[in-house]
Amino acid sequence: MVVFVHGAGMDHTVWRYQARWLASRGVGVWAPDLPGHGRSEGHPLQSVEEWAKWLATQIDDLASPTVVGHSMGALVALEAAVAHPDSMDRLVLVGGAAEMPVHPDLLAAAEKDLPRAAAMIAEWSLPPAHTGAHPEPGLWEHGGIRRLLERSRPGVLAADLRACAAYDGTERAKSCSVPTTVVAGSDDRMVRPQASRRLAESIPGARYVEIPGVGHEPMVQSPREFNRLLWEILRSDGKGSAR
Amino acid sequence: MADPERLGFETLAVHAGVRPDPNTGASNVPIYLSSSYVFEDADHAASLFNLEIPGHIYSRISNPTVAAFEERTAALEQGVAAVATASGQAAFAVIATTLTEAGAHIVASSSLYGGTHNLLAHTLTRFGVDTTFVDVRDHEAMAAAIRPETRFVLAETIGNPALTVADLPALADIAHSAGLPLVIDNTFASPYLCRPAEWGADIVFHSATKYISGHGSVIGGVLVDAGTFDWAASGRFPRLTEPYSPYGGIVFADHFGPAAFAALARAEGVRDFGAAMAAEVAYRLLEGLESLAVRMERHSVSARRVAEYLETADGVASVSYPGLDSHPDHQLASKLMPKGQGGIVAFVLEGGREAGRRLIESLRVFSHLANVGDSRSLVIHPASTTHAQLDSEALQRAGIDEGLVRLSVGLEDPDDLIADLDRALRRIER
């Protein structure tokens, strides 16, 4: 069973190249839209700790899932792993770092000018000059990221970014006991790969994998390579099998 | 000042959709002349066929050179994804068949390209899809024509034959209020002069044969999904919002998010009807896009000069060019197309059908043919060519004056074009 947690202002569609692919191979998948996001009702929570508590409650009944979090979702997954180590078997943190400070211009735009904030995130999420050649024929991913974020409900992206900025997982990471893989895109300018590497170094026994030529969403920009890695992780020893 | 978060049009026109080739370092996109693509293993093949992962299978559905053209066009139109087709006609046919089913209805502007009109008025009706044609300037009538079974609203940015400009924000409001997408043919404007997605259009298409190619060399079309329409909220498009059995129960809107329409248009429309673009054509269109901005500026400047000349010329009853103060949509055209109003000029000769025939035969620089958007200047007189089978009354019913002449002003020296028209108009007078 794999649980996917999306990032700030986004929804489950960022996992489109994993969800059906895994399901077709007999792996259970839960890729929710977080409350207040996508087509889920409710309101966004205000801190990574609250999101982690929500996540732990949601996955409580699942038999040792692998939790895959992206960006803000990586912070949520990390915090859930530390606060509720028995809730999951393995952890995969994508485009994440222990600290994810948010540029003040981005935060201001998220509060007042959503299209501009969406354009900033698209620009920083994609490789330099974002000249494309996406694996999905005909997809202009810069436009795709922008439209996805522009669809978010008023205030949701800003609330998510504030939650990211307020969280410091540096000390928390050191006490993470769940087998962890940190995945970064070599050209990520939202969360620099160096910061992802430092996160991996602070989690005991964690593995760091950098996917070349992609930005903040390696699962979208390099799905073949990402899925190969994910499959390998799912076949590796998890917390349960190590016990 | 340029917005640092968004590359400018001219930069995207040259760079978007293409990366240096990883194997050879080629900076320009190769022409991939390959009908099909080798699968890594059986599992890879299965996952491609079931739309689990992206990639190329067969060039009828997608091709790397064509994909570069699609991605660049999507970028230039400020959309999320594009699907290229064998012609502009095919692009609209794919849109219409993707959005409708037997019993469905379309509301369309009556200022439409003849090929689009034929498909809607004669061919689709045989499959149970009806269209109501409405004066695009009559917004109340557009709204009133919408029925529960209507699936989309259609117009052209600059419409045939009278160069009527569609009020895109108003049409978007009308369509969206009824839970419908707005579909816009942006061929005459090109994405350089107007990006309908910025004014509320949800799906945009082109005959790429025209300004995108720019040289009268190839036939091609492209549709762009703006990624703005909420298919689930509309509730009228179950093939996008409910499990689609041919692909293992995929729900396109759930799976592809903002690019759902483009995904279905490719996976069903282009796959089933087969109107695919060839790689060589896509390569020429990529080159066309690279010079689109400079060409459209020149087309617009020259067309305005030709139109201004015609307004003063003897033997000309009226001139229609959205860039002229005298055009009823001039203000709207200046708002939607601030960088120029395109290269198409229409005018009516006082001498009617015979004057039109004589003008055409006297022109030397203008080529007499049925196309627009070429580097060469083109002229057509509908009453003696495309609509020659219609008598005066029938022409009137079609909204075409017997003396109507349409020019596509090319990239020649505009002085030569004006001199050519001046000489030909004088010959009619004699």
XYZ file of C-alpha atoms in Angstrom:
673
model
C 0.000 0.000 0.000
C 1.315 3.414 -0.981
C -0.008 6.704 0.362
C 0.803 9.827 -1.666
C 0.753 13.287 -0.078
C 0.791 16.218 -2.508
C 2.388 19.620 -2.007
C 1.227 23.180 -1.344
C -1.840 24.292 -3.312
C -1.757 21.160 -5.467
C -3.837 17.979 -5.649
C -3.620 14.250 -6.390
C -2.993 14.799 -10.122
C 0.726 15.313 -9.425
C 0.802 11.524 -8.808
C -0.924 10.667 -12.115
C 2.035 8.705 -13.477
C 2.342 6.630 -10.306
C -1.201 5.963 -9.072
C -2.626 3.898 -11.933
C 0.772 2.404 -12.743
C 1.095 0.986 -9.217
C -2.551 -0.063 -9.055
C -2.116 -2.033 -12.291
C 0.766 -3.872 -10.631
C -1.335 -4.898 -7.658
C -0.194 -2.190 -5.250
C -2.908 -0.414 -3.276
C -2.825 3.339 -3.707
C -4.347 6.172 -1.710
C -3.645 9.581 -3.249
C -6.062 11.984 -1.580
C -6.669 15.634 -2.246
C -5.839 17.122 1.161
C -8.767 18.877 2.902
C -9.522 22.175 1.142
C -7.502 21.070 -1.901
C -8.565 19.774 -5.309
C -12.013 18.247 -4.959
C -11.861 17.629 -1.216
C -14.065 19.690 1.015
C -12.959 21.306 4.237
C -10.273 23.817 5.063
C -6.499 23.584 4.901
C -4.802 22.974 8.234
C -2.465 25.645 9.550
C 0.735 23.788 10.427
C 2.810 20.822 9.336
C 2.227 19.282 12.765
C -1.571 19.488 12.303
C -1.310 18.009 8.811
C 0.879 15.192 10.163
C -1.670 14.419 12.860
C -4.405 14.358 10.212
C -2.336 12.044 8.017
C -1.533 9.663 10.876
C -5.244 9.407 11.702
C -6.126 8.725 8.071
C -3.579 5.937 7.633
C -4.085 4.401 11.046
C -6.079 1.472 9.658
C -3.707 0.745 6.789
C -1.296 -2.149 7.168
C 2.158 -0.536 7.183
C 1.950 1.685 4.124
C 4.789 3.362 2.310
C 4.199 7.115 2.544
C 5.417 9.292 -0.331
C 5.284 13.051 0.252
C 6.104 15.856 -2.154
C 7.332 19.302 -1.052
C 4.940 20.366 1.743
C 3.707 16.774 1.634
C 7.296 15.655 2.357
C 7.342 17.749 5.540
C 3.964 16.321 6.538
C 5.144 12.766 5.877
C 8.403 13.336 7.784
C 6.609 14.809 10.800
C 4.063 11.962 10.738
C 6.910 9.420 10.599
C 8.619 10.991 13.616
C 5.465 11.559 15.679
C 3.834 8.231 14.733
C 6.660 5.883 13.745
C 4.391 2.831 13.796
C 1.996 4.320 11.265
C 4.176 3.511 8.240
C 6.675 1.039 6.871
C 8.750 3.233 4.574
C 9.081 6.926 3.822
C 9.850 8.625 0.505
C 10.457 12.389 0.595
C 10.353 14.106 -2.812
C 11.494 17.706 -3.374
C 11.718 18.253 0.354
C 14.144 19.659 2.927
C 14.188 19.873 6.725
C 13.561 23.589 6.464
C 11.638 25.078 3.562
C 11.761 28.862 3.900
C 9.383 30.584 1.485
C 10.563 33.622 -0.476
C 8.676 36.686 0.854
C 7.714 37.710 -2.702
C 6.108 34.309 -3.226
C 4.238 34.462 0.065
C 2.998 37.977 -0.723
C 1.885 36.880 -4.191
C 0.114 33.796 -2.787
C -1.882 36.098 -0.516
C -2.755 38.786 -3.056
C -2.099 37.617 -6.612
C -2.571 33.878 -7.096
C -1.748 33.806 -10.859
C 1.568 35.516 -10.126
C 2.355 33.086 -7.296
C 1.477 30.204 -9.610
C 3.809 31.566 -12.292
C 6.643 31.938 -9.749
C 6.252 28.350 -8.557
C 6.107 27.087 -12.165
C 9.262 29.005 -13.008
C 11.189 27.756 -9.956
C 9.894 24.201 -10.289
C 11.161 23.550 -13.798
C 14.668 23.240 -15.227
C 16.327 26.494 -16.370
C 14.529 28.308 -19.196
C 11.866 25.575 -18.870
C 12.139 24.898 -22.557
C 10.200 21.729 -22.263
C 10.355 18.441 -24.119
C 8.005 16.878 -21.573
C 7.568 13.087 -21.563
C 3.787 13.593 -21.952
C 3.452 14.475 -25.655
C 2.143 18.001 -26.116
C 2.118 18.951 -22.426
C 3.484 22.410 -21.548
C 4.236 21.725 -17.914
C 4.837 25.352 -17.022
C 1.220 26.007 -17.988
C 0.100 22.828 -16.243
C 1.606 23.831 -12.886
C 0.184 27.329 -13.191
C -3.351 26.181 -13.977
C -3.290 23.589 -11.177
C -2.295 26.238 -8.613
C -4.688 28.831 -10.054
C -7.486 26.336 -9.425
C -6.730 26.223 -5.699
C -9.296 27.884 -3.482
C -8.575 31.418 -2.184
C -6.062 31.423 0.647
C -5.140 27.731 0.388
C -1.736 28.173 -1.262
C -0.820 30.971 1.146
C -1.843 28.875 4.176
C 0.202 25.930 2.895
C 3.273 28.078 2.227
C 3.040 29.631 5.703
C 2.882 26.139 7.200
C 6.011 25.156 5.238
C 7.895 28.291 6.284
C 7.032 27.842 9.954
C 8.223 24.235 10.196
C 11.750 23.279 11.195
C 12.386 19.571 10.807
C 16.148 19.704 11.396
C 16.015 18.113 14.855
C 12.957 15.983 14.041
C 14.769 14.361 11.112
C 17.486 13.029 13.412
C 14.934 10.989 15.318
C 13.208 9.513 12.260
C 13.292 5.722 12.581
C 11.366 4.854 9.417
C 13.495 3.648 6.460
C 13.667 6.734 4.263
C 14.598 7.670 0.703
C 15.011 11.332 -0.196
C 14.479 12.093 -3.906
C 15.549 15.378 -5.482
C 15.604 16.849 -8.963
C 19.041 18.152 -9.897
C 17.538 21.384 -11.320
C 15.011 22.081 -8.559
C 14.954 25.790 -7.676
C 11.967 25.611 -5.311
C 13.887 23.357 -2.909
C 17.559 23.120 -3.828
C 18.920 19.559 -4.141
C 21.697 20.477 -1.672
C 18.995 21.051 0.968
C 17.391 17.702 0.128
C 20.798 16.032 0.456
C 21.292 17.609 3.907
C 17.882 16.258 4.931
C 18.919 12.757 3.842
C 22.179 13.090 5.773
C 20.327 13.986 8.965
C 17.877 11.046 8.825
C 19.548 7.899 10.230
C 20.244 5.420 7.417
C 18.435 7.451 4.763
C 19.271 7.105 1.098
C 19.606 10.127 -1.206
C 18.746 9.875 -4.913
C 19.127 12.799 -7.298
C 17.369 12.547 -10.671
C 19.287 14.522 -13.302
C 17.742 17.152 -15.548
C 14.480 17.570 -13.669
C 13.130 20.147 -11.249
C 10.776 20.153 -8.287
C 8.389 17.424 -9.534
C 10.563 14.459 -10.572
C 7.503 12.165 -10.411
C 5.924 14.264 -13.191
C 9.014 15.296 -15.128
C 10.804 11.941 -15.121
C 8.105 9.351 -14.409
C 9.974 6.328 -15.797
C 13.000 6.877 -13.619
C 10.900 7.853 -10.603
C 8.695 4.762 -10.923
C 11.703 2.467 -11.279
C 13.080 3.926 -8.052
C 9.729 3.670 -6.294
C 9.373 0.026 -7.333
C 12.829 -0.708 -6.002
C 11.947 1.005 -2.696
C 8.717 -0.989 -2.397
C 10.663 -4.226 -2.810
C 13.279 -3.222 -0.248
C 13.101 -3.952 3.463
C 10.733 -1.665 5.287
C 10.372 -1.058 8.968
C 8.010 -4.004 9.336
C 10.240 -6.480 7.537
C 13.275 -5.288 9.522
C 11.536 -5.981 12.796
C 9.143 45.572 -17.985
C 9.232 41.888 -18.672
C 7.690 39.716 -16.010
C 10.607 37.734 -14.557
C 8.339 34.736 -13.934
C 7.219 34.425 -17.530
C 9.356 34.295 -20.636
C 8.189 36.613 -23.397
C 6.382 35.429 -26.501
C 9.375 35.743 -28.830
C 11.582 33.771 -26.428
C 9.041 30.964 -26.085
C 8.525 30.976 -29.873
C 12.191 30.092 -30.352
C 12.860 27.844 -27.351
C 9.693 26.235 -25.971
C 9.195 22.528 -26.520
C 12.761 21.736 -27.522
C 15.827 20.676 -25.564
C 19.204 19.773 -27.057
C 19.042 16.171 -28.231
C 20.498 14.032 -25.416
C 22.165 11.612 -27.828
C 23.687 13.934 -30.416
C 23.652 17.407 -28.860
C 21.654 18.694 -31.829
C 20.257 22.048 -30.760
C 17.338 21.927 -33.170
C 14.654 19.282 -32.889
C 15.344 16.299 -35.166
C 12.679 15.202 -37.654
C 11.808 11.830 -36.153
C 10.790 9.779 -39.161
C 9.667 6.763 -37.223
C 6.227 5.253 -37.365
C 6.635 3.469 -34.041
C 8.711 3.276 -30.865
C 10.404 0.276 -29.272
C 9.040 -0.812 -25.885
C 11.565 -1.593 -23.177
C 9.646 -4.696 -22.149
C 6.122 -6.091 -22.048
C 5.357 -4.220 -18.840
C 6.421 -0.914 -20.388
C 4.209 -1.560 -23.411
C 1.214 -2.390 -21.234
C 1.632 0.724 -19.113
C 1.860 2.958 -22.202
C -1.229 1.444 -23.803
C -3.205 1.851 -20.588
C -2.192 5.552 -20.224
C -0.428 4.792 -16.934
C 2.785 6.507 -17.980
C 3.483 8.978 -20.794
C 5.443 8.184 -23.941
C 5.283 7.490 -27.650
C 3.722 4.334 -29.068
C 2.846 5.040 -32.689
C 3.155 8.276 -34.686
C -0.560 8.447 -35.411
C -1.030 9.180 -31.706
C 2.176 11.091 -30.949
C 5.622 11.743 -32.411
C 8.597 13.516 -30.787
C 8.920 16.217 -33.494
C 5.180 16.800 -33.498
C 5.218 16.891 -29.675
C 7.795 19.704 -29.778
C 5.466 21.693 -32.036
C 2.527 20.934 -29.743
C 4.369 21.957 -26.599
C 5.595 25.199 -28.193
C 2.101 26.065 -29.435
C 0.621 25.354 -25.990
C 3.223 27.695 -24.485
C 2.509 30.457 -26.991
C -1.256 30.189 -26.504
C -0.806 30.216 -22.691
C -2.415 26.799 -22.500
C -1.445 23.565 -20.766
C -1.300 21.116 -23.677
C -1.797 20.956 -27.421
C -2.639 18.257 -29.936
C -1.509 18.658 -33.550
C -3.604 17.356 -36.412
C -3.333 16.859 -40.165
C -5.148 20.150 -40.850
C -7.036 22.917 -39.097
C -10.228 21.243 -40.259
C -9.130 18.066 -38.457
C -8.353 20.055 -35.300
C -11.918 21.333 -35.172
C -13.372 17.945 -36.121
C -11.497 16.400 -33.178
C -12.736 19.135 -30.822
C -16.335 18.762 -31.997
C -16.378 14.979 -31.786
C -14.590 14.947 -28.422
C -17.147 17.306 -26.877
C -20.363 15.959 -28.415
C -22.428 12.828 -28.914
C -25.612 12.101 -30.836
C -28.300 14.455 -29.579
C -25.844 17.186 -28.637
C -26.054 20.781 -29.798
C -23.541 23.524 -30.579
C -23.981 27.292 -30.560
C -21.756 28.870 -33.214
C -21.053 32.299 -34.545
C -22.437 32.738 -38.058
C -19.127 34.408 -39.044
C -17.296 31.165 -39.700
C -14.842 29.662 -42.153
C -16.787 27.772 -44.854
C -15.149 24.456 -43.973
C -16.225 24.761 -40.344
C -19.722 25.741 -41.442
C -19.963 22.717 -43.759
C -18.916 20.310 -41.006
C -21.454 21.758 -38.579
C -24.365 22.419 -40.923
C -24.194 19.345 -43.134
C -21.921 16.577 -41.872
C -22.350 16.535 -38.086
C -26.121 16.821 -38.450
C -26.081 13.331 -40.012
C -24.665 12.058 -36.728
C -27.317 13.804 -34.648
C -25.292 16.859 -33.655
C -27.110 20.101 -34.444
C -25.774 23.634 -34.560
C -27.520 26.956 -34.147
C -25.713 29.770 -35.970
C -26.018 33.186 -34.361
C -24.706 36.674 -35.156
C -21.614 36.792 -32.949
C -22.256 40.451 -32.092
C -25.742 39.601 -30.745
C -24.839 38.378 -27.267
C -28.438 38.016 -26.143
C -29.155 35.736 -29.088
C -25.999 33.713 -28.354
C -27.123 33.162 -24.756
C -30.704 32.428 -25.822
C -29.561 29.769 -28.309
C -28.028 27.638 -25.531
C -30.086 24.543 -24.648
C -29.694 21.823 -22.036
C -28.008 19.630 -24.674
C -25.572 22.345 -25.841
C -21.944 21.274 -25.409
C -19.897 24.314 -26.443
C -19.923 27.831 -27.871
C -17.829 28.443 -30.988
C -16.487 31.612 -32.608
C -13.497 32.906 -34.565
C -11.308 35.665 -33.093
C -11.522 37.404 -36.470
C -14.430 35.842 -38.345
C -14.995 34.999 -41.975
C -15.969 36.643 -44.270
C -16.640 40.151 -42.910
C -13.734 40.170 -40.402
C -16.104 40.399 -37.460
C -14.193 40.438 -34.174
C -15.574 38.198 -31.433
C -15.957 39.796 -28.005
C -14.077 36.984 -26.272
C -14.648 38.061 -22.625
C -18.395 38.484 -23.276
C -18.642 35.127 -25.065
C -16.683 33.458 -22.249
C -19.182 34.849 -19.729
C -22.104 33.564 -21.809
C -20.584 30.094 -22.187
C -19.357 29.781 -18.604
C -22.678 30.984 -17.139
C -24.259 28.010 -18.891
C -21.530 25.596 -17.743
C -20.054 25.341 -21.245
C -16.543 25.762 -22.641
C -15.773 28.507 -25.158
C -14.001 27.203 -28.268
C -12.155 29.763 -30.397
C -10.651 29.501 -33.878
C -7.653 31.831 -33.585
C -6.298 31.242 -37.100
C -6.637 34.792 -38.476
C -5.121 36.448 -35.388
C -2.344 33.921 -34.646
C -1.138 33.470 -31.054
C 1.142 36.482 -31.462
C -1.673 38.987 -31.942
C -4.226 37.369 -29.617
C -4.202 34.633 -27.007
C -7.880 33.789 -26.487
C -7.076 31.832 -23.290
C -6.127 35.151 -21.690
C -9.651 36.403 -22.470
C -11.569 33.373 -21.191
C -11.468 30.841 -24.035
C -11.104 27.234 -22.874
C -10.104 25.546 -26.132
C -8.287 27.293 -28.982
C -7.502 25.935 -32.413
C -5.665 26.931 -35.552
C -5.311 26.102 -39.143
C -1.516 26.086 -38.769
C -1.407 26.127 -42.572
C -1.956 29.883 -42.332
C 0.164 32.249 -40.230
C 1.876 29.581 -38.102
C 3.388 28.072 -41.231
C 3.498 31.476 -42.844
C 4.867 30.328 -46.163
C 1.985 28.528 -47.828
C 3.981 25.302 -47.804
C 2.252 22.757 -45.555
C -1.180 21.765 -44.250
C -1.541 21.368 -40.488
C -3.749 22.083 -37.509
C -3.459 22.285 -33.764
C -5.818 22.477 -30.794
C -4.822 23.915 -27.425
C -6.373 23.064 -24.057
C -6.246 26.220 -21.926
C -6.683 24.047 -18.826
C -9.301 26.431 -17.464
C -12.589 24.573 -17.823
C -14.025 22.672 -14.853
C -15.439 19.556 -16.540
C -16.640 18.033 -13.279
C -18.593 21.140 -12.261
C -20.247 21.341 -15.694
C -21.621 17.815 -15.480
C -22.204 17.627 -19.250
C -19.123 15.665 -20.223
C -19.311 12.159 -18.737
C -16.534 10.859 -21.010
C -14.207 13.254 -19.191
C -15.603 12.854 -15.693
C -16.668 9.205 -15.487
C -14.679 5.978 -15.950
C -13.702 5.519 -19.595
C -13.710 1.815 -20.283
C -11.371 1.640 -23.333
C -8.507 2.715 -21.071
C -9.161 0.552 -18.023
C -11.710 2.889 -16.449
C -9.515 5.976 -16.376
C -11.311 9.190 -15.409
C -9.654 11.789 -17.634
C -10.533 14.845 -15.519
C -9.306 13.131 -12.335
C -6.166 11.722 -13.891
C -4.913 14.517 -16.141
C -6.286 17.490 -14.163
C -6.045 20.712 -16.192
C -4.897 18.843 -19.345
C -7.866 16.433 -19.395
C -9.417 17.661 -22.628
C -6.165 17.505 -24.600
C -5.554 14.010 -23.253
C -8.967 12.755 -24.397
C -8.664 14.549 -27.760
C -5.446 12.618 -28.382
C -6.321 9.289 -26.798
C -9.702 9.082 -28.499
C -10.074 11.698 -31.263
C -6.693 11.483 -32.956
C -6.324 7.784 -32.197
C -9.703 6.869 -33.693
C -9.981 9.288 -36.619
C -6.296 9.162 -37.469
C -5.844 12.755 -38.651
C -2.244 12.903 -37.415
C 0.365 15.503 -38.319
C 3.532 14.320 -40.070
C 6.932 14.989 -38.474
C 8.239 16.969 -41.476
C 5.191 19.207 -41.283
C 5.704 19.773 -37.560
C 9.316 20.732 -38.222
C 8.275 23.395 -40.742
C 5.631 24.696 -38.352
C 8.216 24.924 -35.543
C 10.292 27.096 -37.854
C 7.196 29.100 -38.705
C 6.543 29.798 -35.025
C 10.105 31.083 -34.594
C 9.449 33.997 -36.961
C 5.739 34.428 -36.204
C 6.145 37.614 -34.142
C 8.138 39.550 -36.733
C 5.943 38.323 -39.568
C 2.664 39.227 -37.842
C 3.916 42.732 -37.102
C 4.784 43.222 -40.771
C 1.539 41.636 -41.998
C -0.429 43.966 -39.703
C 1.441 47.136 -40.675
C 1.175 46.389 -44.401
C -2.485 45.352 -44.177
C -3.355 48.591 -42.427
C -1.597 50.581 -45.189
C -3.422 48.639 -47.884
C -6.739 49.128 -46.065
C -6.097 52.860 -45.674
C -5.329 53.096 -49.392
C -8.516 51.195 -50.308
C -10.631 53.569 -48.189
C -9.583 56.385 -50.526
C -9.615 54.414 -53.786
C -12.181 54.967 -56.544
C -14.485 52.080 -57.278
C -14.373 50.744 -53.697
C -17.712 50.885 -51.897
C -16.468 49.843 -48.443
C -13.427 48.436 -46.644
C -13.378 46.107 -43.670
C -10.208 45.854 -41.589
C -10.334 45.611 -37.777
C -7.394 48.032 -37.576
C -9.373 50.856 -39.214
C -11.362 53.356 -37.149
C -14.262 52.703 -39.518
C -14.511 49.008 -38.540
C -17.442 48.436 -36.165
C -15.252 46.298 -33.875
C -12.188 48.540 -33.996
C -12.119 49.285 -30.254
C -12.604 45.645 -29.373
C -9.915 44.617 -31.882
C -7.479 47.114 -30.343
C -8.176 45.660 -26.902
C -7.867 41.983 -27.863
C -5.074 42.514 -30.425
C -3.044 45.508 -29.254
C 0.025 44.609 -31.320
C -1.790 44.638 -34.652
C -5.014 43.430 -36.199
C -3.687 40.948 -38.700
C -3.138 40.698 -42.425
C -6.645 40.061 -43.772
C -8.508 42.905 -45.480
C -11.943 42.658 -47.091
C -13.499 45.229 -49.388
C -16.535 45.583 -51.611
C -16.295 46.818 -55.183
C -18.954 49.187 -56.465
C -19.101 47.241 -59.715
C -20.269 43.988 -58.125
C -19.549 40.524 -59.516
C -18.106 41.628 -62.869
C -15.813 44.203 -61.248
C -14.532 41.490 -58.900
C -13.734 39.183 -61.788
C -11.907 41.952 -63.654
C -9.925 43.012 -60.583
C -8.707 39.486 -59.930
C -7.585 39.086 -63.534
C -5.730 42.405 -63.497
C -3.679 41.909 -60.339
C -0.043 40.912 -60.908
C 1.591 40.774 -57.449
C -1.377 39.268 -55.613
C -1.834 35.540 -56.238
C -5.353 34.383 -56.983
C -5.909 31.386 -54.724
C -7.879 30.032 -51.779
C -5.656 30.491 -48.738
C -4.570 33.134 -46.252
C -1.524 33.763 -44.092
C 1.092 33.216 -46.782
C 4.265 35.298 -47.186
C 2.819 36.064 -50.645
C -0.170 38.363 -50.935
C -3.313 36.516 -51.882
C -6.666 37.558 -53.264
C -9.985 35.807 -53.629
C -13.322 36.972 -55.013
C -15.911 34.619 -53.479
C -18.696 35.430 -55.980
C -16.609 34.251 -58.942
C -14.770 31.370 -57.209
C -15.694 29.667 -53.944
C -19.342 30.753 -54.160
C -19.676 30.974 -57.973
C -22.541 28.473 -57.942
C -24.707 30.884 -55.906
C -26.936 33.452 -57.597
C -27.267 37.001 -56.265
C -30.048 36.098 -53.858
C -28.240 33.080 -52.458
C -25.076 35.117 -52.003
C -27.042 37.705 -50.082
C -28.465 34.997 -47.830
C -24.892 33.828 -47.161
C -23.936 37.390 -46.251
C -21.558 37.722 -49.175
C -21.709 40.814 -51.360
C -21.190 40.141 -55.074
C -18.392 42.702 -55.092
C -16.641 41.333 -51.952
C -12.905 40.756 -52.341
C -10.709 39.299 -49.603
C -7.003 40.051 -49.434
C -4.364 38.294 -47.381
C -1.634 40.900 -47.277
C 1.782 39.250 -47.480
C 5.317 40.270 -46.744
C 6.074 42.077 -50.002
C 6.859 45.800 -50.144
C 3.466 47.355 -49.309
C 4.073 50.066 -51.926
C 4.122 47.357 -54.593
C 0.867 45.915 -53.259
C -0.853 49.289 -53.278
C 0.443 50.023 -56.798
C -0.840 46.627 -57.964
C -4.307 47.278 -56.512
C -4.340 50.833 -57.851
C -3.549 49.683 -61.369
C -6.137 46.894 -61.251
C -8.847 49.196 -59.886
C -8.167 51.666 -62.690
C -8.572 48.886 -65.257
C -12.065 48.150 -63.887
C -12.973 51.805 -64.287
C -11.908 51.809 -67.937
